[in-house]
Every structure is written in structure tokens, then in C-alpha cells.
Coordinates of C-alpha atoms and ligand atoms in Angstrom, one line a residue:
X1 CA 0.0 0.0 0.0
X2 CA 0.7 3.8 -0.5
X3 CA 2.6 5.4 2.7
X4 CA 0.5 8.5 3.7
X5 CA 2.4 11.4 3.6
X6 CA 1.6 13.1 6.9
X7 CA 2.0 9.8 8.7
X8 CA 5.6 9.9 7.7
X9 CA 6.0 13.2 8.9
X10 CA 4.7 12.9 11.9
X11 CA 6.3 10.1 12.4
X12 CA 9.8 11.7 11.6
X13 CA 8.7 14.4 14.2
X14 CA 8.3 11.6 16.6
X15 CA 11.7 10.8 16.5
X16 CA 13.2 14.1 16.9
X17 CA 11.6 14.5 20.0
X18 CA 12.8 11.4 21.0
X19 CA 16.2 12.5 20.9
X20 CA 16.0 16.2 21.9
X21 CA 16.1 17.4 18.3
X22 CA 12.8 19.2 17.8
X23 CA 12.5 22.9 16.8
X24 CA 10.2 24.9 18.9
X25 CA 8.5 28.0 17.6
X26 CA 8.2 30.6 20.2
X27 CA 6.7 33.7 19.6
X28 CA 8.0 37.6 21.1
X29 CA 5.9 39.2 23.0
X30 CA 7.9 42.6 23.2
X31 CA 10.5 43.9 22.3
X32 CA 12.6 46.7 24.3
X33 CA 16.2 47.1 23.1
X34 CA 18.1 43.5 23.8
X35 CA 15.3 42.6 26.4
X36 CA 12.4 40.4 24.9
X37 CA 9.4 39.1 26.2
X38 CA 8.3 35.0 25.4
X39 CA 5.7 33.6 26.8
X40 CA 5.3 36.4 29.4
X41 CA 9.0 36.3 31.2
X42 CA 11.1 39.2 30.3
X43 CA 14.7 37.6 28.9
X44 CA 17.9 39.2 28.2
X45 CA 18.0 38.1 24.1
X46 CA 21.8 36.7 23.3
X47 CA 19.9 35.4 19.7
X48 CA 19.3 38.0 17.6
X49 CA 21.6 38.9 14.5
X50 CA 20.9 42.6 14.6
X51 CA 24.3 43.1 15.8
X52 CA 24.6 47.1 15.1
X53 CA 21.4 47.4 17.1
X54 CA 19.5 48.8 13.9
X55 CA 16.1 47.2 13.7
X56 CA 14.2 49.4 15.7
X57 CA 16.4 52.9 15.1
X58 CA 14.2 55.7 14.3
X59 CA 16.1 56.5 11.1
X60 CA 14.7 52.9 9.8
X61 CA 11.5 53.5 11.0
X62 CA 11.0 57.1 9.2
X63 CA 12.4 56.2 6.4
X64 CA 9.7 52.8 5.8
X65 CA 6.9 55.1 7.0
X66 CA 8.0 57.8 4.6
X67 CA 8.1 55.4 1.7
X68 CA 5.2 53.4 2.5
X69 CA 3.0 56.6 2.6
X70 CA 4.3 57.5 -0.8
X71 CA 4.1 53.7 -2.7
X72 CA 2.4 51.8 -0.3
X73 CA 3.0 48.2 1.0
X74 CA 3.4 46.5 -2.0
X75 CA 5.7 46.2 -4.8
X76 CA 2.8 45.0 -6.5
X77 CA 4.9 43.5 -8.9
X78 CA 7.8 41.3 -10.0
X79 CA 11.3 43.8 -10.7
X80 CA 10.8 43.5 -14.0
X81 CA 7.0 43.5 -14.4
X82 CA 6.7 47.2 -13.0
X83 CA 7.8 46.3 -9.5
X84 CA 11.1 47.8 -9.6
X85 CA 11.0 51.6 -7.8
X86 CA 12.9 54.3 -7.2
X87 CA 14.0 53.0 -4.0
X88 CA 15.3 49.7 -5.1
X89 CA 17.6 51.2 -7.7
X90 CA 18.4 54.1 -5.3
X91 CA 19.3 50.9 -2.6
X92 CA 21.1 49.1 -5.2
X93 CA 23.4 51.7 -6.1
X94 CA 24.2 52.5 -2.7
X95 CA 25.1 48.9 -2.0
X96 CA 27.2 49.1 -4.9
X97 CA 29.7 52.2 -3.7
X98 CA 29.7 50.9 -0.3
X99 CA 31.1 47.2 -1.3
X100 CA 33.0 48.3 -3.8
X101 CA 31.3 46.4 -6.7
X102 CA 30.0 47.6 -10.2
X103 CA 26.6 46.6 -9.8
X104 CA 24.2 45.3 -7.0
X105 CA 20.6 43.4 -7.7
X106 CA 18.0 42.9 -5.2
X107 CA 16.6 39.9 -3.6
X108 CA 13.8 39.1 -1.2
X109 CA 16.0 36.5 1.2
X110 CA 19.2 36.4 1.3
X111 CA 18.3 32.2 0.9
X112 CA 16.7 33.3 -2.4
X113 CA 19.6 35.2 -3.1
X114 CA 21.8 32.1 -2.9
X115 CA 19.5 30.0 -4.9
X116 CA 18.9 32.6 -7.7
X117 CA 22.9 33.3 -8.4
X118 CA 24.5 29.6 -8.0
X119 CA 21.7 28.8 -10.7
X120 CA 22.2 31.4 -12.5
X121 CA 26.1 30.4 -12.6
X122 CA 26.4 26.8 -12.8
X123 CA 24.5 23.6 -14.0
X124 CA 24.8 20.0 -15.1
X125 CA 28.5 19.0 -16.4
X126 CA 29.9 22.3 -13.8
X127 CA 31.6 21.7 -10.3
X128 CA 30.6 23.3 -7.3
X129 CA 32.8 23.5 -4.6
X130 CA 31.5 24.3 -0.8
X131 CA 32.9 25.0 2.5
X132 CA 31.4 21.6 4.6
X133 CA 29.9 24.4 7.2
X134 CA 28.2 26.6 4.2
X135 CA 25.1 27.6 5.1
X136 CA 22.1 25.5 3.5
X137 CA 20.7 27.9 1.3
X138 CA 24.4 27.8 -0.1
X139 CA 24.6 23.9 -0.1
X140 CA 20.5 24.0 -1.5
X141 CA 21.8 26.0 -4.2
X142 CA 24.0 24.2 -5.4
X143 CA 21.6 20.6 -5.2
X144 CA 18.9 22.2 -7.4
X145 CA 21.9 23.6 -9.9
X146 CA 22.2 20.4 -11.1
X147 CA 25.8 20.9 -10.5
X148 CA 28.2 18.7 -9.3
X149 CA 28.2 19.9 -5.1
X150 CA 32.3 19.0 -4.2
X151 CA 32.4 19.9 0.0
X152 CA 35.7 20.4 1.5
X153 CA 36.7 20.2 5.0
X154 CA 36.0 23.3 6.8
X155 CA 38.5 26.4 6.4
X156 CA 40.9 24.0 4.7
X157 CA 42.2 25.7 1.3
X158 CA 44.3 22.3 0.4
X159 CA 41.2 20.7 0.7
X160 CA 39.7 22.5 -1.6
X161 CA 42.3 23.2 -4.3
X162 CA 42.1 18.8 -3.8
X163 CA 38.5 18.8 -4.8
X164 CA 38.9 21.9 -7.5
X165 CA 41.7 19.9 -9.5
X166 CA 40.0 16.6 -8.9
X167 CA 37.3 18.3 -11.9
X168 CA 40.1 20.1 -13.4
X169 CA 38.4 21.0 -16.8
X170 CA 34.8 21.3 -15.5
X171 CA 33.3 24.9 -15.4
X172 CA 33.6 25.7 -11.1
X173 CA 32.2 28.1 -8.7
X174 CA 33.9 28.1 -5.2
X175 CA 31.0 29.3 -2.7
X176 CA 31.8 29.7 1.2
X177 CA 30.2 31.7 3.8
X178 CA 32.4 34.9 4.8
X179 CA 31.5 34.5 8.6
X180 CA 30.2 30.9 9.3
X181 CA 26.9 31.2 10.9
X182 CA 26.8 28.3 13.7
X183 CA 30.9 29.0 14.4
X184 CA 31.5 32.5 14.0
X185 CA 34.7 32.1 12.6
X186 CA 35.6 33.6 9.0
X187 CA 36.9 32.0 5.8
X188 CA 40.2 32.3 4.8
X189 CA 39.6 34.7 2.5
X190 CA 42.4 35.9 0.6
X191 CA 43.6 31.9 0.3
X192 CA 40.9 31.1 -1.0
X193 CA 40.5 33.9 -3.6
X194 CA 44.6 33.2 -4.8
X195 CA 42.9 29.6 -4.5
X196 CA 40.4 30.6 -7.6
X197 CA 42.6 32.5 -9.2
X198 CA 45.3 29.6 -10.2
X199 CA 42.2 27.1 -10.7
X200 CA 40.5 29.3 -13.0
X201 CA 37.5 28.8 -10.6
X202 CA 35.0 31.8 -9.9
X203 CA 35.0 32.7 -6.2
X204 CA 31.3 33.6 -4.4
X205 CA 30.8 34.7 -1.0
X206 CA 27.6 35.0 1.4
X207 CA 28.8 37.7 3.3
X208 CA 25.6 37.9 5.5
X209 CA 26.9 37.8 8.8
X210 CA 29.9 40.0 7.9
X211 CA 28.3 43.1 6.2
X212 CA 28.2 46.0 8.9
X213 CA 30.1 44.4 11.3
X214 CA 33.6 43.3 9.7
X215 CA 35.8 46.1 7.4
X216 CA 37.0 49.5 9.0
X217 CA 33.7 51.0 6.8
X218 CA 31.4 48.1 7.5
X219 CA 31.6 46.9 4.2
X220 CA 32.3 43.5 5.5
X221 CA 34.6 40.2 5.2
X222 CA 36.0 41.2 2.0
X223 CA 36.2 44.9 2.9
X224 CA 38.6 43.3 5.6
X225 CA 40.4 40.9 3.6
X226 CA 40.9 43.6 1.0
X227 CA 39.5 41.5 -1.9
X228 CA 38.1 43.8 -4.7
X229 CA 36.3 42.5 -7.6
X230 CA 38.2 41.5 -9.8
X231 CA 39.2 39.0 -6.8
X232 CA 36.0 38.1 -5.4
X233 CA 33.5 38.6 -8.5
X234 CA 30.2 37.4 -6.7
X235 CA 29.6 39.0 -3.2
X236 CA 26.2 37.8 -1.7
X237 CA 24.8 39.6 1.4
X238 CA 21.7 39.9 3.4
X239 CA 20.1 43.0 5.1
X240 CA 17.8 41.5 7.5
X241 CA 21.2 40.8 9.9
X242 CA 23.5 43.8 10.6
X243 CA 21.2 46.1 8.7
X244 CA 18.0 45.0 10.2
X245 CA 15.5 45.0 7.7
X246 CA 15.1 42.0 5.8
X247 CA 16.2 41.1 1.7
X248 CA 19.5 40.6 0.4
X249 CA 21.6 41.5 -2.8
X250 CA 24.0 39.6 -5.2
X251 CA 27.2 42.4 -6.2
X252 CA 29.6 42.4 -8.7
X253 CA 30.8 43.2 -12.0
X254 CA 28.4 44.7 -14.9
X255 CA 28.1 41.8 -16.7
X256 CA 27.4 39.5 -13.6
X257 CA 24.5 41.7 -12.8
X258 CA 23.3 41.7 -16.5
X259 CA 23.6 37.8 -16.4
X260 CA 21.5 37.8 -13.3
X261 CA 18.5 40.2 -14.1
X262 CA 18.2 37.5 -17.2
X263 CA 19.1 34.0 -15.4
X264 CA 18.4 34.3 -11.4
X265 CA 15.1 32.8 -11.2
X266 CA 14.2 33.8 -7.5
X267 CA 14.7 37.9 -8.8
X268 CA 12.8 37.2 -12.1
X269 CA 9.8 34.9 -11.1
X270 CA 8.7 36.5 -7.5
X271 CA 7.5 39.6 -6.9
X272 CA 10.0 42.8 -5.8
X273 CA 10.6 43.2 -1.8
X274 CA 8.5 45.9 -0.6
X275 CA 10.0 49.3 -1.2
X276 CA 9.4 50.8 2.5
X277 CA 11.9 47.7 3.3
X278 CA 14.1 49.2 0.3
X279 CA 14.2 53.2 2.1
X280 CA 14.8 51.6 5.4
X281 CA 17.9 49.3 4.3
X282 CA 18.8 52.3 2.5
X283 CA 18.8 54.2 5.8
X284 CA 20.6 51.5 7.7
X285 CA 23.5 51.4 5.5
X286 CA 24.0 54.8 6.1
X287 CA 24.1 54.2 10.1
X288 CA 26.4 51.2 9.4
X289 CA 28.6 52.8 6.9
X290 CA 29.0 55.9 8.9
X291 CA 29.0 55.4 12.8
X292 CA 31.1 53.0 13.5
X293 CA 30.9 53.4 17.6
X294 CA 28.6 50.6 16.6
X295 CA 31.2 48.3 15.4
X296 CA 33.7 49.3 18.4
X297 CA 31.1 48.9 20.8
X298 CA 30.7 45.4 19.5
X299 CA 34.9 44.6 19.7
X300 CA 34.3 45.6 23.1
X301 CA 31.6 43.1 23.8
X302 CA 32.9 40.9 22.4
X303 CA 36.4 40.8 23.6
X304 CA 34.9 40.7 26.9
X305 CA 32.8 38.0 26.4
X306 CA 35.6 36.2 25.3
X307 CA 37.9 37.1 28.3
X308 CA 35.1 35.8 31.2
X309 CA 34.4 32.5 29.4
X310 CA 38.3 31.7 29.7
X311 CA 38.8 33.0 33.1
X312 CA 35.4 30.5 33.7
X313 CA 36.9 27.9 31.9
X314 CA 33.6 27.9 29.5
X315 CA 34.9 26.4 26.0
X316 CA 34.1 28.9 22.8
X317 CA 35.3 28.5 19.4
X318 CA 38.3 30.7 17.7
X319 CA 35.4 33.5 16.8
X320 CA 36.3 36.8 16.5
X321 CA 32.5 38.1 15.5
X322 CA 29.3 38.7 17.1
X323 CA 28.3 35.1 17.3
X324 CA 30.1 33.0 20.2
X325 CA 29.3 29.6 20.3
X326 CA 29.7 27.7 24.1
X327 CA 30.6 24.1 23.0
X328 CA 28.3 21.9 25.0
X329 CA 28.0 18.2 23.1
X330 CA 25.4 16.5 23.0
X331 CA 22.0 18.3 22.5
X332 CA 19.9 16.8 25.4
X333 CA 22.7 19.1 27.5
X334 CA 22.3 22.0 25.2
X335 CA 18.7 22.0 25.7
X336 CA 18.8 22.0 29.7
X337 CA 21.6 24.7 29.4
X338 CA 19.2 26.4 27.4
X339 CA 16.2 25.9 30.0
X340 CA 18.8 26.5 33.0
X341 CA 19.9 29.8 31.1
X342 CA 16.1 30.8 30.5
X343 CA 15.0 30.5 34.0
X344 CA 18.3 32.8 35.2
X345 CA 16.3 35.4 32.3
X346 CA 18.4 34.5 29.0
X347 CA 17.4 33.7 25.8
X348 CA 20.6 31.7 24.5
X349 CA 19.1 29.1 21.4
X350 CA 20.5 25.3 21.7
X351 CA 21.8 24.6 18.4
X352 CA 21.6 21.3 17.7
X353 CA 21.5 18.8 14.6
X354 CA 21.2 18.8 11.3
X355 CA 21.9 22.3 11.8
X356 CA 25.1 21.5 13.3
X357 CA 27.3 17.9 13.0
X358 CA 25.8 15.3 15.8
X359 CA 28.1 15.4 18.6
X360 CA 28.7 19.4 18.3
X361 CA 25.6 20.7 19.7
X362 CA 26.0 24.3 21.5
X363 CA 24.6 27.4 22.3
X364 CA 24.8 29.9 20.0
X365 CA 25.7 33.2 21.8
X366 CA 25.1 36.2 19.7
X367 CA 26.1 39.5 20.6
X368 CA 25.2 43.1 19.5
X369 CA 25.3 46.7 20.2
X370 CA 22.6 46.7 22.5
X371 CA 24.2 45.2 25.0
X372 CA 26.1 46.3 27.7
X373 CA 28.8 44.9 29.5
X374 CA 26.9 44.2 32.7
X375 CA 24.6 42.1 30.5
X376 CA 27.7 40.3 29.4
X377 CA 28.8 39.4 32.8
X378 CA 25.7 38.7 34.2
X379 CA 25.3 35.5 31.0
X380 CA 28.9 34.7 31.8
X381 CA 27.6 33.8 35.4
X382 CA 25.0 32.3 34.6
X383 CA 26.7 30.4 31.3
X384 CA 28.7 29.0 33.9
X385 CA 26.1 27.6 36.0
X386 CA 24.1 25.8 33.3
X387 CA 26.8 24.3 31.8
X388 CA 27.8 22.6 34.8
X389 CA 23.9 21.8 35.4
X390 CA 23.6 20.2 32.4
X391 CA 26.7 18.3 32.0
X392 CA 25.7 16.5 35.1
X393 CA 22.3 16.0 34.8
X394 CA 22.3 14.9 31.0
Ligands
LIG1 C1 25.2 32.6 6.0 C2 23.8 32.8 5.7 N1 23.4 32.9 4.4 C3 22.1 33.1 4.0 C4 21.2 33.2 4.9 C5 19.7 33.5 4.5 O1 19.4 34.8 4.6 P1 17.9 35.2 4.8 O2 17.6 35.1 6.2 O3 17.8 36.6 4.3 O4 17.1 34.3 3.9 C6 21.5 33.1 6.3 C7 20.5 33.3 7.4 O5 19.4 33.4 7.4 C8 22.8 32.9 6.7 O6 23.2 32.8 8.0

């Protein structure tokens, strides 16, 4: 007989609760700088990825008022059916000058964003060639391509020159996340690039975790690595991160641009993000590009963080960015450090498989400019508590 559908889903549901791996929505209450309210207990939030502290800055908001008066809500339509405004192309530009680039496209996600260029770029008989730890939009990409999806182990640039000249006459796109999500840590960069330039591969980079926080101007992880175009030809970031507004934007050269307004099916066949969200990213770029307290701030934090969890003896990974994993192991423990941390009044997220490998789970630990260093110390005392809590209980 047939197997019904939703039986099998419920019954793979069934067995992630079983062991400890099922996701949880949760919904916010309120919102009131880094505090947020969930289910009606005020928490500290250690989870969200607006790291400059923009999402609710009254710049942001004036500007998406402003423009939503004028257009509306809507695009109304697809960018090349009529939906493409002022503000998109006024965005656009601006995201241009700031990384660098020729050219800049809009997209609605940063995951469409990834879909829409690997596409666009490869296909059956070419070679992609991933980071292990890309993010899935990356790795989901490349899978629907029809590509051939190469992964190298993580950071390694021999590993990936192995698996480049493995497929040495194949067509190949090297795609790797500038600041790896779940680890914090960044790619090597200017490797990789000399990498792509001796293997006649092209290189592509999801910069969403490192626009507006990495690069003296905010520019992000190739701002910082000093990789221009001509050495990084496909720069992919988001702006629902650092920016805190939501959509994303593919950058590069002229004719990369061209090839994408034609090719990218996520820009062509959905219709254009709003532009209120266009006037407000085009605000927050301004606050990222030019006040860069923000982005000292954050060192701050951060190096603070980092210096209580070693005098605590809490394990982190070799981050220099926002996010700060805590190694805990397996993810029974990382879900009662979670629940120990939540009582104490932190939101810290237990990150656990297939989001990360089994074995590795963690909290992720995410700091922005919100925060103070009080807050900081007062999670480090806690951190401490519930990892010894869980360790022995789990
Ligand atoms: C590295 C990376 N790339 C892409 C995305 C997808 O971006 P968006 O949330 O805009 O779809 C995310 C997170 O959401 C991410 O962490």
C-alpha cells in the first residue's frame, strides 16, 4: 500500500523529539532594546543577529513610514513587471559604492539570493565546490543547480584546491560563507581567492553575517580581507542581519548583474521586496557605513565575552565576531543549558542537529550593540552555572 504522507511526517517528528532534536517556535511578545518578552517572562535576548542594534532605530522606521505613505505596501509586482521603484535602484546603487562592486541586484532573502545566483552560474556537467559548514541555502543551491556539489573540510584551502583539481576541466564556482553562521569564525579569504585565481575557478561569498560588522567601513569580510572584484567577483549579502531590515543583494561586476536580471530565477519569477523595506535598508546602511561606535562597541563586547568565558573555563570556538558559540555536546545538555539559562532570564538558542554535525551541539551566543557589559557578565555567570547543570544532569 501507498505510505500517507503526513503519517511519515509525523512520524519523523516523533523521532526528533525522542532525541531532543525538535525545533520549537516561540513567539515575542515585546521587544525593548536587547530585552524580549516569550511567553510572558522578560529575557535578556543573546539570539538575535541585529548586531549594530538597527532594527528598531528611528532613522529605519522614518524612512519605511515615509516610503510606505508614498508607494504603499506592496511592490505589486515582480522587478521586471513594474515592481522595480525608485527606492530599489536608489538601494542598489548605494550597496554598490559601499562594497566596492559595479553593480548590486535585489533579492527578497538572502536564501533566495543564494538559490537565484548559483543557478544562474552553474548547472549539469559544472563543479561546485562548498565549504562543509556553508550555510544551507548555499549547499541548497548548489543541489537544485544540477551541478556537481564538491564539500571540502571546513576552512581547509588544500582541501579545496584537492577537490577543484579533482574536476580540473569542469566549469567551477567556489562558494563559502564569509562568517560561518553556527561558528563564527571567517573564511580564509584571501587563500581562497589566490585559490580561484590559479584554478580558473569563480569565487562567491555570502557575506551575511559579515556586512556591517567586519571592514573598517562596515563593508564586511572582503572589505577586511581587502579583496576587490576582480578577486571576489560574486559577493552575496543579506540585510535583514546587521542592517536589520530584511532582503538581500547579489554584487559584482556589470556583466554579472546583467547575467543575473536574465538568469536568477528567484529575482525574475517572485515579486520585488517591498520598497518601504528598500528606504529603510537604504537608511541603515548609512548608520552602518558611517557610525562605526557601533562596530567598536561590538569589539568591546565581544572581547569581553571572550575574556570571562576563559577566566570561567567555558569552552568557545576561535570567533572573532558577534556570534560566540559555548561548546556543550550532545543536545539533550544543550537544551537544559538552554532551559537552565532561560530561567536565570536569557534567551541563548541550543543549536543542535542537522543544523550543526551530531556530537557538536552548542549554544549559540550572539552579541550586539545593544548590549552592555553588565549584561555580558551577568550571561557569563549564569553560562557557567548551566553548563555545569547540564553536564551533570544529561
Ligand atoms: C550565511 C547565511 N546565508 C544566508 C542566509 C539566508 O538569509 P535570509 O535570512 O535573508 O534568507 C542566512 C541566514 O538566514 C545565513 O546565515
Amino acid at each position: 500500500m501507498r505510505p500517507d504522507l503526513l503519517q511519515r511526517l509525523a512520524a519523523a517528528q516523533a523521532e526528533r523529539e525522542r532525541q531532543s532534536l525538535l525545533r520549537r517556535l516561540r513567539t515575542v511578545e515585546a521587544v525593548d532594546g536587547a530585552r524580549i518578552v516569550i511567553d510572558g517572562k522578560a529575557l535578556l535576548n543573546f539570539a538575535s543577529n541585529d548586531y549594530l542594534g538597527l532594527a528598531r532605530h528611528p532613522a529605519l522606521i522614518d524612512a519605511l513610514s515615509r516610503s510606505a505613505a508614498q508607494w504603499g505596501v506592496g511592490a505589486t509586482a515582480a522587478h521586471l513587471l513594474g515592481g522595480h521603484r525608485d527606492e530599489h535602484a536608489a538601494l542598489e546603487a548605494k550597496l554598490a559604492r559601499w562594497t566596492g562592486r559595479d553593480r548590486a541586484l535585489l533579492f527578497s532573502t538572502g536564501y533566495m539570493a543564494n538559490l537565484g545566483a548559483v543557478h544562474a552560474l552553474v548547472g549539469s556537467g559544472d563543479v561546485c565546490v562548498q565549504d562543509k559548514l556553508n550555510h544551507a541555502s548555499l549547499l541548497d543551491a548548489a543541489r537544485l543547480s544540477g551541478a556537481e556539489l564538491c564539500r571540502y573540510v571546513h576552512a581547509d584551502v588544500a582541501s579545496a584546491q584537492r577537490q577543484l583539481e579533482a574536476r580540473g576541466d569542469a566549469p567551477a564556482l567556489l562558494a563559502t560563507d564569509g562568517v560561518f553562521s553556527m561558528d563564527g569564525d571567517i573564511a580564509p579569504l584571501a587563500d581562497l581567492a589566490q585559490l580561484c585565481a590559479k584554478q580558473s575557478a569563480t569565487l562567491m561569498v555570502d557575506d551575511a553575517h559579515g556586512i556591517g560588522v567586519l571592514g573598517a567601513d562596515g563593508a564586511g569580510s572582503l572589505e577586511e580581507a581587502a579583496l576587490a572584484q576582480d578577486h571576489a567577483p560574486v559577493l552575496m549579502a543579506t540585510l535583514g542581519k546587521a542592517l536589520g531590515v530584511g532582503g538581500a543583494f547579489v554584487a559584482g561586476s556589470a556583466a554579472l548583474i546583467d547575467g543575473l536580471v536574465q538568469f536568477a530565477r528567484t529575482h525574475v519569477y517572485t515579486t520585488a521586496l517591498p520598497p518601504a523595506l528598500a528606504a529603510a535598508a537604504s537608511a541603515a546602511v548609512d548608520i552602518a557605513r558611517f557610525e562605526g561606535w557601533r562596530r567598536t562597541k561590538l569589539g568591546r563586547l565581544i572581547a569581553h565575552f571572550r575574556h570571562g568565558a576563559a577566566e570561567r573555563g567555558i569552552t568557545l570556538t576561535a570567533s572573532h565576531t558577534p556570534i560566540q558559540p559555548v561548546a556543550i555536546g550532545t543536545s539533550r545538555a544543550a537544551l537544559k543549558a538552554m532551559r537552565a539559562l532561560e530561567a536565570e532570564g536569557f534567551f541563548v538558542p541550543a543549536i543542535r542537529p542537522p543544523t550543526v554535525p551530531q556530537g557538536r551541539s552548542r549554544l549559540r551566543v550572539v552579541l550586539c550593540a545593544l548590549h552592555e557589559e553588565g549584561d555580558v557578565e551577568q550571561l557569563l555567570n549564569a553560562l557557567a552555572r548551566a553548563i555545569g547543570q547540564a553536564r551533570t544532569q544529561a
